[in-house]
XYZ file of C-alpha atoms in Angstrom:
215
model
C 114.570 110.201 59.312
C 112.330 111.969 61.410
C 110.147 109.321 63.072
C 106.779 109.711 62.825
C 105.523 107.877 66.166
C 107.870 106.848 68.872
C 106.928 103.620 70.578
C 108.283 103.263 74.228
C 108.558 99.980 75.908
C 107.199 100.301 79.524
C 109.378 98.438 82.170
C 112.892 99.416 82.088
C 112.061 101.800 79.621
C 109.640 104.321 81.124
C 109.859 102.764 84.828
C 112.584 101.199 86.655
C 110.447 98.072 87.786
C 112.461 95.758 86.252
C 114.855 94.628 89.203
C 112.113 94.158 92.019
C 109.937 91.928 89.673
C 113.263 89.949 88.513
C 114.184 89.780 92.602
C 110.712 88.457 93.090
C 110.645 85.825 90.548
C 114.417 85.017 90.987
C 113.941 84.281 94.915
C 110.135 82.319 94.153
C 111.442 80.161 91.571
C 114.399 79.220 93.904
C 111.676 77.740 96.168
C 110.221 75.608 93.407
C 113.647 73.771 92.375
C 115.116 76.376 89.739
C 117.841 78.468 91.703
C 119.209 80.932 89.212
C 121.561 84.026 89.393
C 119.688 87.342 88.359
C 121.569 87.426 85.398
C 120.330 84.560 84.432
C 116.712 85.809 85.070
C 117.512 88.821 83.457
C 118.472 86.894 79.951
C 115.455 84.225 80.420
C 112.574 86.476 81.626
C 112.670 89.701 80.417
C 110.586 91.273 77.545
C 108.177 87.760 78.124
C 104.795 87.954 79.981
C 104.155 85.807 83.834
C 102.777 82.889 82.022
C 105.889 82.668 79.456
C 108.246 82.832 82.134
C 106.239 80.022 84.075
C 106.361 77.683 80.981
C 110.028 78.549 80.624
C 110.643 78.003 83.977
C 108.850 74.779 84.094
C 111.039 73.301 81.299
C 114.155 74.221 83.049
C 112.698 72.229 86.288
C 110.914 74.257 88.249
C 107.558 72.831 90.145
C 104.882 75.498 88.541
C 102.039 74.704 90.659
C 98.174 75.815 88.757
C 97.154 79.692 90.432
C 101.141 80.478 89.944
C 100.617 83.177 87.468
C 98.197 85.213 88.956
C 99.377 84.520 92.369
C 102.903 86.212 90.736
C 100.445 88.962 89.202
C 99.271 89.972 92.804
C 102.460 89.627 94.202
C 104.116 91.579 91.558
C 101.092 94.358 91.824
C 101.448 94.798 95.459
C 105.384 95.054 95.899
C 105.182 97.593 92.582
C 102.531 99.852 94.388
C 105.653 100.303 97.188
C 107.255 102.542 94.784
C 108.732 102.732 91.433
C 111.315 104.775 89.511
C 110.790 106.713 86.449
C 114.403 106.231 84.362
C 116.364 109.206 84.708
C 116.145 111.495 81.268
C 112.879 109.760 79.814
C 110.548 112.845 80.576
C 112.793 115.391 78.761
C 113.011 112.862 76.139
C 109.103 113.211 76.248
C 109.637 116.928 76.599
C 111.509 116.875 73.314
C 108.574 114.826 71.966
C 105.609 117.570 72.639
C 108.286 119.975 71.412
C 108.354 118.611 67.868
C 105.171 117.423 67.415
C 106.155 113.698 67.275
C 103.868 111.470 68.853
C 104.453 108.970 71.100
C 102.794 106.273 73.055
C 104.202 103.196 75.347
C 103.040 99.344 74.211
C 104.315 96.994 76.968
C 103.519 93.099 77.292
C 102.369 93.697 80.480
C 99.458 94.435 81.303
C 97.261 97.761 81.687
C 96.393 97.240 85.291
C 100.717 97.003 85.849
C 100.595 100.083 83.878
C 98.638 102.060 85.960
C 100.195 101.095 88.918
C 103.861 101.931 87.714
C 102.742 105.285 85.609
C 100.264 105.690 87.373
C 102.565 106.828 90.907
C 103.510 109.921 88.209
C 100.642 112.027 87.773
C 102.282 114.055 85.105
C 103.427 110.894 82.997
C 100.097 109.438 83.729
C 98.720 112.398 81.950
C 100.812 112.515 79.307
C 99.930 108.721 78.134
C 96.227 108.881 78.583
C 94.720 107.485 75.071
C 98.525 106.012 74.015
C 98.638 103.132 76.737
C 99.233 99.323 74.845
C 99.055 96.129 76.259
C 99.716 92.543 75.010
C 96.097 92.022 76.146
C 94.996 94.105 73.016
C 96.405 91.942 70.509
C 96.365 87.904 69.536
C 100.553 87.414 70.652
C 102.569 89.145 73.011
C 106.107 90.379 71.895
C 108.273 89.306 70.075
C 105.155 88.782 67.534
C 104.670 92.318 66.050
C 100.833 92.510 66.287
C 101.474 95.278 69.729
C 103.647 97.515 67.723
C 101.566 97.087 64.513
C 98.275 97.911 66.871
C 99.324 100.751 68.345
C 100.938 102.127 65.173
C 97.752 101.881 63.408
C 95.613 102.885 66.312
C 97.628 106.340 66.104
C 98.033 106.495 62.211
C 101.819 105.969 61.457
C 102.972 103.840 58.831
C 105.356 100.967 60.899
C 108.336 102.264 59.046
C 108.022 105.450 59.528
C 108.364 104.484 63.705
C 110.868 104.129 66.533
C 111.058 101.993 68.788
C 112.315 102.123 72.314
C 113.375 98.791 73.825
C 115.619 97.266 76.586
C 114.752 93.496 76.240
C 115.611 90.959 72.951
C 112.291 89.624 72.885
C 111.108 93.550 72.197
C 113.833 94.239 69.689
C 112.671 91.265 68.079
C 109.270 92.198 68.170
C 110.435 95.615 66.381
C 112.116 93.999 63.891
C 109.281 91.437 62.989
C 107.129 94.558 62.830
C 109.824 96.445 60.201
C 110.207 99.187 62.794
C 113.728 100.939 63.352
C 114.527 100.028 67.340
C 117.081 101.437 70.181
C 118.027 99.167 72.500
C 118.158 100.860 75.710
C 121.377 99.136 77.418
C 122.332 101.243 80.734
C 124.032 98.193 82.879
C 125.904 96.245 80.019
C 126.958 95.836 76.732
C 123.529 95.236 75.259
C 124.698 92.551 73.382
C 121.639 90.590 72.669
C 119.496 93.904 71.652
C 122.409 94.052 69.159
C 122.129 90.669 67.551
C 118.232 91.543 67.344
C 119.069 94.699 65.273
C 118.846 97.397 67.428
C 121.333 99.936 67.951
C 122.377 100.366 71.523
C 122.742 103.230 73.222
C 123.122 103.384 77.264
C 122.064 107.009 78.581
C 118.645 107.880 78.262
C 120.076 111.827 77.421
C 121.283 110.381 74.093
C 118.252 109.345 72.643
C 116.959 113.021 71.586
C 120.435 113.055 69.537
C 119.652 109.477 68.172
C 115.910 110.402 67.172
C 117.279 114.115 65.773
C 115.059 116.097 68.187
């Protein structure tokens, strides 16, 4: 099936931001009382928004002091603004896109001012998004509620089964699935195991997904 919008997720997706904000949360939280191993992080945070992963961190011990989350927002902001990756092949996947006259648009549970800091270093895929930038502010519940998918699939006229999504967390496959989208898990470090047992089907090179979506 020819999809009729693809839906991008944002970080580690689009962007490589995912390992400094990890670093950064991994090394504050070990200063509160929680000392995990960034594979732990990884499976805990990622896919959630600041205050989620402050709640979650809280019932696992840490000391969450009141200000943490946007104190983290800041913090997050200004090491993000140092420089971010775009992940290699996701343009020509874009490319592909435009080329076909499939629509596409990124819907992220972070939030629009991250966006524009970590799309926003790439004028051309800063161009290319104007009018099809989602947040989890737009919408009642973040991922892995389906409201952001459902928004932005409505919001640019496609029918939610009649789009792709493009994920690399659980919590965003999940999201997919609660929305009755079709979802690749985008896996390029490991097995992608949990994106599996959300019902995604994994794939680990970024230059595979124009086979995957038939372009």
């Amino acid at each position: 099936m020819t999809p009729a919008l693809v839906i991008f997720d944002c970080d580690g997706v689009i962007v490589d931001s995912e390992p400094l904000t990890l670093n950064l949360l991994r090394d504050d939280l070990e200063l509160r009382g929680l000392s995990l191993e960034v594979s732990q992080v990884t499976s805990l945070f990622v896919g959630g928004t600041i205050a989620s992963a402050g709640q979650r961190a809280s019932e696992l011990g840490a000391t969450i002091p009141e200000g943490w989350v946007p104190d983290m927002y800041a913090r997050i902001y200004a090491l993000l603004k140092r420089g971010v990756d775009v992940i290699p092949g996701v343009q020509h996947v874009m490319d592909m896109l435009d080329q076909a006259a499939i629509p596409y648009c990124v819907a992220s549970n972070g939030r629009m001012a991250k966006m524009e800091i970590t799309l926003g270093q790439h004028p051309e895929l800063w161009a290319r998004m104007q009018g099809r930038m989602f947040s989890a502010e737009h919408v009642p519940a973040p991922k892995p509620a389906p409201d952001l998918f459902l928004h932005a699939a409505r919001t640019l006229g496609a029918a939610p089964a009649k789009c792709v999504v493009i994920e690399d967390s659980a919590t965003g496959a999940r999201a997919a699935r609660n929305a009755a989208m079709r979802c690749y898990g985008f896996a390029p470090h490991d097995t992608g195991a949990p994106l599996t047992a959300e019902g995604a089907q994994v794939f680990h090179d970024m230059h595979h997904l124009p086979e995957l979506l038939r372009l």
